[in-house]
mmCIF file of C-alpha atoms and ligand atoms in Angstrom:
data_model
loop_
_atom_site.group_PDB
_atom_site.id
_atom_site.type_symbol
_atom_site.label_atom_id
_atom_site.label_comp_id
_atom_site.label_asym_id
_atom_site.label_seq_id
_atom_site.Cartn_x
_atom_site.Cartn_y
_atom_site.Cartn_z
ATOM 1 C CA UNK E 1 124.339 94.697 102.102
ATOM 2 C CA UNK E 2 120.981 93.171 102.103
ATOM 3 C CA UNK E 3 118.571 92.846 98.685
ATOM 4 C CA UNK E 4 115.161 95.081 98.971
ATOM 5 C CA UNK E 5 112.172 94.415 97.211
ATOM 6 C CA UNK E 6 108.619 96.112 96.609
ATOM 7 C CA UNK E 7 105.183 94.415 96.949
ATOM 8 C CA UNK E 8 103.821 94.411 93.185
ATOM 9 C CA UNK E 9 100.349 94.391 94.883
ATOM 10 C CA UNK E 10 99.175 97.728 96.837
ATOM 11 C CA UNK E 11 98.310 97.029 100.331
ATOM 12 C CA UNK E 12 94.476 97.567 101.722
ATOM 13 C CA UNK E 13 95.635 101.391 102.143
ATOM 14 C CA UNK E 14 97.495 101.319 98.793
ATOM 15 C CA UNK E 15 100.439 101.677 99.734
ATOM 16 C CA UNK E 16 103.345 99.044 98.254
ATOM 17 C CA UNK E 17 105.291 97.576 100.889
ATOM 18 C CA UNK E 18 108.929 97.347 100.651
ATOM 19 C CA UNK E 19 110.930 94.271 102.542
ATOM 20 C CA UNK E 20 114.341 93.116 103.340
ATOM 21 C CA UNK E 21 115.839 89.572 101.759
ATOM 22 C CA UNK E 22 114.674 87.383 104.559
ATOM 23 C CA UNK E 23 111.810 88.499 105.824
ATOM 24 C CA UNK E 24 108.882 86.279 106.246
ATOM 25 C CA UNK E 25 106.323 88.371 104.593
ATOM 26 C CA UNK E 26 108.415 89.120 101.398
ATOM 27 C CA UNK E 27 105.881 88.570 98.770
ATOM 28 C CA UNK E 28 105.859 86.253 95.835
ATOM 29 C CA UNK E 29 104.989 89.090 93.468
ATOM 30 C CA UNK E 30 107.945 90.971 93.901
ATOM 31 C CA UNK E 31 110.101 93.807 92.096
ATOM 32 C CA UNK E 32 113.995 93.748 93.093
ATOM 33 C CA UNK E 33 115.180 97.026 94.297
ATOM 34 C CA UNK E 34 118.557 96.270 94.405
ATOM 35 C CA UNK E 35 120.977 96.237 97.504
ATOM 36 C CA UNK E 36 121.437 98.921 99.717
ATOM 37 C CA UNK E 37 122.811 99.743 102.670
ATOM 38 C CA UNK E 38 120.516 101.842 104.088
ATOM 39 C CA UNK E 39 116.783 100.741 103.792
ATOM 40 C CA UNK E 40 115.850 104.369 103.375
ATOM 41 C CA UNK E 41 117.311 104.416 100.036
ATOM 42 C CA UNK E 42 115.813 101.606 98.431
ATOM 43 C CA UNK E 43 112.490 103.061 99.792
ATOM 44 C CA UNK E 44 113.594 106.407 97.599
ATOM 45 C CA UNK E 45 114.227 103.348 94.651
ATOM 46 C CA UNK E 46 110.887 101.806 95.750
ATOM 47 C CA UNK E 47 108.764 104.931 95.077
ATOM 48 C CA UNK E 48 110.385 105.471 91.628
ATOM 49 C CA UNK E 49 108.376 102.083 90.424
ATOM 50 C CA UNK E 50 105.280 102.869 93.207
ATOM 51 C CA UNK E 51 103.787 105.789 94.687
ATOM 52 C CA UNK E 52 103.558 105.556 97.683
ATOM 53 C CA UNK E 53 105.875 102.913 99.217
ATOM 54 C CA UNK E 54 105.787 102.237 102.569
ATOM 55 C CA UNK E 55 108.231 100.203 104.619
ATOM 56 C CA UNK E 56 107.078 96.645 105.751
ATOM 57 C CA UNK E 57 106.236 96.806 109.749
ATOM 58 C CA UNK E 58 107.984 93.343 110.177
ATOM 59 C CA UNK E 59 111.528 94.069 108.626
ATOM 60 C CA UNK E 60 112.021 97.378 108.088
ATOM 61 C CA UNK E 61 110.316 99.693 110.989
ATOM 62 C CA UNK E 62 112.519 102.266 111.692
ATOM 63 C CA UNK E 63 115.141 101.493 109.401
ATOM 64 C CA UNK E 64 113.266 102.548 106.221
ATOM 65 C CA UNK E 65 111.575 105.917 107.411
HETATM 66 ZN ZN1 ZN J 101 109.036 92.599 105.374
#
């Protein structure tokens, strides 16, 4: 069950990008979501901190809609 985490930063758009433990653009200003099995839920976690999360292109794609 992989670890999710939320960009403390808001993107150009403003949206907050959420990424999977691993991925290359996991940012060093960070909040940890937790683990979850599905990367839809920590998305739902990831918009209780940020409004609006998105998920990151790179790791999540279709997983996290
Ligand atoms: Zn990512």
């Amino acid at each position: 069950m992989p670890s999710y985490y939320v960009d403390r930063r808001p993107q150009a758009n403003g949206h907050h990008q959420v990424h999977a433990q691993g991925c290359p653009y996991l940012p060093l200003y960070r909040l940890h979501l937790g683990d979850f099995v599905h990367g839809a839920a920590a998305l739902r976690e990831a918009q209780r901190h940020y409004a609006p999360a998105a998920a990151c292109r790179h790791c999540g794609g279709e997983n996290l809609r």
